[in-house]
Amino acid sequence: MSSKMPAEKEGDILCFFINGKKVTESNADPETMLLSFLREKLRLTGTKYGCGGGGCGACTVMVSRHQPATKTITHYSANACLLPLCQLHGAAVTTVEGIGSTKTRVHPVQERIAKAHGSQCGFCTPGMVMSMYALLRNKPQPTMEDITQALAGNLCRCTGYRPIVDGCRTFCQEADCCQASGGGDCCLNGAEHEKPQLFDREEFLPLDPTQELIFPPELMLMAEAANPKTLTFRGERMSWVSPPSLEELVQLKTSNPKAPLVLGNTNIGPDIKFKGILHPLIISPTRVTELFQVTQTPEGVWVGAGCSLTEVRSLLEKLVPQFPEERTELFRALSRQLGDLGSQQIRNVASLGGNIMSAYPNSDLNPVLAAGNCKVSVICDGGRRELPLNQDFFVSFGKTILKPEEIVVSVFIPFSRKGEFVGAFRQAPRKESSFPTVTTGMRVFFSEGSRVVQDVSIYYGGMGPTTVSATKTCAAIATRPWDDETLSRAYDVLLDELVLPPSAPGGQVEFRRSLTLSLLFKFNLEVLQKLREMNVITDELPEKMQMRPLPREIQPSLQEFQHVSKDQSDQDPVGRPIMHRSALGHATGEAVYCDDIPATDGELFLALVTSSRAHASITGLDVSEALRLPGVVDVVTAEDIPGQKVRKISGYEEELLAETEVSCVGQMLCAVVADTRAHARRGAAAVKVGYEDLPDPVLTSEEAVEKSSFFEPRLTIERGNVTEAFETVDQVHEGELRIGGQEHFYMETQSMLVVPVGEETEFHAYVSTQWPTLTQDAIAETLRIPSNRVTCHVKRVGGAFGGKVTKTAILACVTAVAAWKTNRAVRCVLERGEDMLITGARHPVLGKYKVGFMNDGRIVAADLQYYANAGNTVDDSLLVTEKILLHIDNAYNIPNLRGHAAACRTNLPSNTAFRGFGVPQGLVVVENVVSDVAALLRRPADQIREINMYKGPSVTHYKFEFSPESMLRCWEECKAKSDYGARRAAVDQFNQQSRWKKRGMAIIPIKFGIAFSEGFMNQAAALVHIYQDGSVLVAHGGAEMGQGLHTKMQQVASRELRIPPSKIYISETSTSTVPNTSPSAASYGTDANGMAVKDACQTLYQRLEPIRQKHPKGSWESWAQAAFLEKISLSATGFYRGPDMYMDWDKKEGQPFAYFTFGVCCCEVELDCLTGDYRTVRTDIVMDIGRSVNPSVDIGQIEGAFMQGLGLYTMEELKFSPSGLLYTRGPSQYKIPAVCDVPLRFNVYLLPDSPNPHAIYSSKGIGEPALFLGSSVFFAIKDAVAAARSESGLVGPFPLDSPATPERACLACASPFTQKIPASKPGSFKPWA
């Protein structure tokens, strides 16, 4: 600490309001964020922890402040995980609990998101609600654009966003016809109104702005009072000072030049959290009025450096209409760039000065400000000076020319002149809420009425350690006429000027270099357009060359399902679109998740220590320093485990905690338990591990094949004779396709709480898991106690998707050992980064294929080889390879078919089950084969698909008989619903008329086997109690993780007992009520548990028969009472013995599935060939799911799975360093689909009249099948890329790996700009580490 600090006095008292109640905190710690304060101190657990870095929006709250200068109150949404508590002095915070509850009155936003089925697991819902609420407080009648912008920073992994947007759309004014009500067919189309709707907007509460909480008058007085007092808050390791005046701020910064200024905490916050940087002193200049002033001059406008990006943007938008267009070029360019920077929550708090001074290499604003000749005014105790923002301003990574003690006070943004044009572009991995790959600001000035360039300025971000100026390129353009000759010379100069070495940090070198050219070309197109508008040039730019932005308006969509039959009783809920039974609890924040359970006295928190080497011996584990830290209670190592130290799967063993050797980065070594989360994490960071590297870690499937590193057995299956068939075909083609892995990104990270009862070694485990029985057995074996001493409770899971089965059990074992050792309750909740590092993902797969086909399009033979990267332990990998092989036919009857699959043993974290279980990886290779055949024959791919489909009574390659009739109906229906023929022709027409944007279309079928291929897993049990008041309690073996299982079970019980669902309650899934359960997985949860609940309810209904005969007019309640008095048991267990599925791998035949779920998806995309960006313009899905038990839940599953598939095949990229460390450990590096990725028209149709005799009430399992349909977006992109390649004279099949990120799509388009970039040879350089 510097000696000039104010004398060590007591800290000040922090005063602010939460939900209308005053909160005073006398010892506020600057390290405490609002999120942990809300959750741990105030027990307001509606605000969720999703990522801790402002990237997911789960912790969104609304902050309100009184502005004395304007006497107004501002409301804005913000991420509670980045809001320092100390920043909130004088603010009013509103959380989801403060706007409405089921006890008092539900707020319209909460009601509409719930009733529109916008919540599945419900973990992201409070954040969605608060983003929307903050928007409505500022704009009670928003536009669709407002809504999509407000939700851009909120991620959801379950729903596919469509129902959330539909629920919010009901607040819009513009579309007040029935189109906005969740049904697309409206009176305008003259459609008959008989179609059933998913929800009825007539019953919604109206929005009444007068009902909101008022801003606390006390805070107004506080804000108005002149209080020039410096506020100081001292914490355990950090102090926080908030000066009231500029003068005092300058003094503070002079005496503490290293102390950062924090306004939005969107930079310093993540640094402290993720990089462990410690700042002993933080200066918060929020009360220095000079930093927030805006002054207009004849030359431009000075904007206070403290203004938030949202304020800057609305200022620019206000100024633009006040001046002639030629004067606001820079304003408009900046405003455009600001629209895509970060998310609404980030822009609301991040400051302009902070954004400039953080000097990120890929800054969005700096290139535009620099190109636009902006300058900053800085101050220090030596006085003020003005500095231009130019290439000299940015010195090195994160460093500027300013001295440490200087402070940026304001930023000058000049007016533009006549004949001056400014362009701003960015390319990012996701269209919104994403750090950019490359950004640019460009400005050109022409002499009056001429195309001769007087002055030009071009800056790029993302092309080096700082914002760079393309000075030589500018010199090549200046003084010359703006025409093709000048520009083609400029591209060559630019190529030489901005060189990135192949090992440059961040990778993607060829893509980034090609972007510099194509963004300059985009600017060129804009300039030509402007010159034409000014009549400087008259030659028409051919229509074909023009570039309009990609479409972005979300259209109303259709969800079609079948009415229940006319004779079904009104109180029978089966087949009706009933809201998720906890939806209102999700929307009000009342729903309790694992980490929301209140802490018990003496509870400890567990943090893990993980390996930092991919393959090494452990030479030492020194925990002495950790044990000395404040709050640390103990360290748990493998030696502390009283029972089994390993888990056995598929004949292999997996260690709970590594003892002698590590086989991946992120392997668990030991765990630290402490009194708080922060202390446990610091303790874990202080554990010293000694390693000795072992030779040659294996990281990729290719390396594993080379070194023969596999988990055995490797499986093969064959039908017909493939080798002979290759001799007789017309053409043979070989290829390969790599499919990247996929992180589960469930919104609720792995969470558990293990509580020792205190006697007879009994434990209660509250775990967020899909398989409570596995967790129970695992803990019992680890602690060497009988299973009857361990009860595992699952109330609900905040998303799982396959990722909360095996690893969750291992984490629970480690937590249980800590609870056993300390005899105290122990909680373990992983941080997002740890979760992504430790728990594994979907298996990346390398697929190789050889296909033989006839010239008429018949595929006669195919040989497919799959290498799945299993990681360091076997986990479910062998079952995944098995399921891949059982699906290599998809919808096609290929007479000679051979498949080979291997699980590669590598030194990456072990991959695990993920929705689809190998099928999405296996099938995309099959479909790629079909599209390659189509490309070679120069025929439309849909024709080749049709020719080869199963028709009539069919047999799969493992001799399983089935009828493909429903699948063919889905195919025909999808072609009809999507108007395939006409739109295909329109796409070709579009592509002929557009050079730089292409459209593509694809239609893809799926045949997905439902049930566990291990026969014994197809069983389920239930326990149903009727109480004397007639209320019913149902327990079954399935876990509710957002898939609506409890809702469907409630519907089943309601139908069987003939009582309304309101009388039926499901509390939790617990191993003490229903033992020996199977996991909720394989799309089988409803099939199995539904039958068990039905069985129990039927037993009870029959027991009541004599009572009903006696009192036929009695009520249900009176029957329950009478039965009790007659000593009739009102409790029953139900059991379902599922079908005996099996697969005999020696005979290569079996019945591994109970039935197939079929579906077909047609997608159209529009692709920007210059940047690789795309939009899904329209998606039509037709699914055969038998008779849906609950159409709203099932359509939600289809949409959510489709969006996860869209992420898998086009966006989500896991990146590892050359030493096996996962780089993408959070939402800022790993992009899952957001609202901006939803298909603009997203139609789902459930195939009518297709009952399924094999499952409850003729329904079908639907959790997984639709995920693969996301590949239709991949193939549509591939189709658009093919159209772009044909412009460069390239035809025929070409490689495009999954995911088809903007980088891959752009490079595959092979535009003239991409072709200029020299490719770097693999092996000639070391990739960036």
JSON list of C-alpha atoms in Angstrom, two decimals, residues 122 221 271 353 548 562 670 771 843 855 887 907 920 951-952 970 1001 1021 1023 1049 1060 1261:
[
{"chain": "A", "resi": 122, "resn": "GLY", "atom": "CA", "xyz": [-35.39, -22.88, -15.70]},
{"chain": "A", "resi": 221, "resn": "LEU", "atom": "CA", "xyz": [-32.12, 12.77, -1.05]},
{"chain": "A", "resi": 271, "resn": "ASP", "atom": "CA", "xyz": [-8.75, -10.36, -14.72]},
{"chain": "A", "resi": 353, "resn": "GLY", "atom": "CA", "xyz": [-12.60, 5.43, -21.49]},
{"chain": "A", "resi": 548, "resn": "ARG", "atom": "CA", "xyz": [-26.69, -5.92, -48.36]},
{"chain": "A", "resi": 562, "resn": "GLN", "atom": "CA", "xyz": [-52.78, -32.62, -33.32]},
{"chain": "A", "resi": 670, "resn": "CYS", "atom": "CA", "xyz": [-6.85, -33.53, -4.35]},
{"chain": "A", "resi": 771, "resn": "TRP", "atom": "CA", "xyz": [-28.64, -40.92, -12.21]},
{"chain": "A", "resi": 843, "resn": "HIS", "atom": "CA", "xyz": [-16.50, -37.15, -28.46]},
{"chain": "A", "resi": 855, "resn": "ASN", "atom": "CA", "xyz": [-24.45, -43.41, -62.28]},
{"chain": "A", "resi": 887, "resn": "HIS", "atom": "CA", "xyz": [-26.85, -45.97, -36.90]},
{"chain": "A", "resi": 907, "resn": "ASN", "atom": "CA", "xyz": [-4.29, -37.51, -22.99]},
{"chain": "A", "resi": 920, "resn": "PRO", "atom": "CA", "xyz": [-24.92, -36.94, -34.32]},
{"chain": "A", "resi": 951, "resn": "LYS", "atom": "CA", "xyz": [-38.98, -48.28, -48.64]},
{"chain": "A", "resi": 952, "resn": "GLY", "atom": "CA", "xyz": [-41.59, -50.90, -47.71]},
{"chain": "A", "resi": 970, "resn": "CYS", "atom": "CA", "xyz": [-42.16, -37.00, -42.70]},
{"chain": "A", "resi": 1001, "resn": "MET", "atom": "CA", "xyz": [-30.57, -25.31, -48.78]},
{"chain": "A", "resi": 1021, "resn": "ALA", "atom": "CA", "xyz": [-40.38, -47.98, -10.71]},
{"chain": "A", "resi": 1023, "resn": "LEU", "atom": "CA", "xyz": [-44.27, -44.91, -5.64]},
{"chain": "A", "resi": 1049, "resn": "MET", "atom": "CA", "xyz": [-45.73, -37.93, -15.00]},
{"chain": "A", "resi": 1060, "resn": "PRO", "atom": "CA", "xyz": [-57.08, -32.86, -12.05]},
{"chain": "A", "resi": 1261, "resn": "GLY", "atom": "CA", "xyz": [-39.07, -40.62, -27.03]}
]
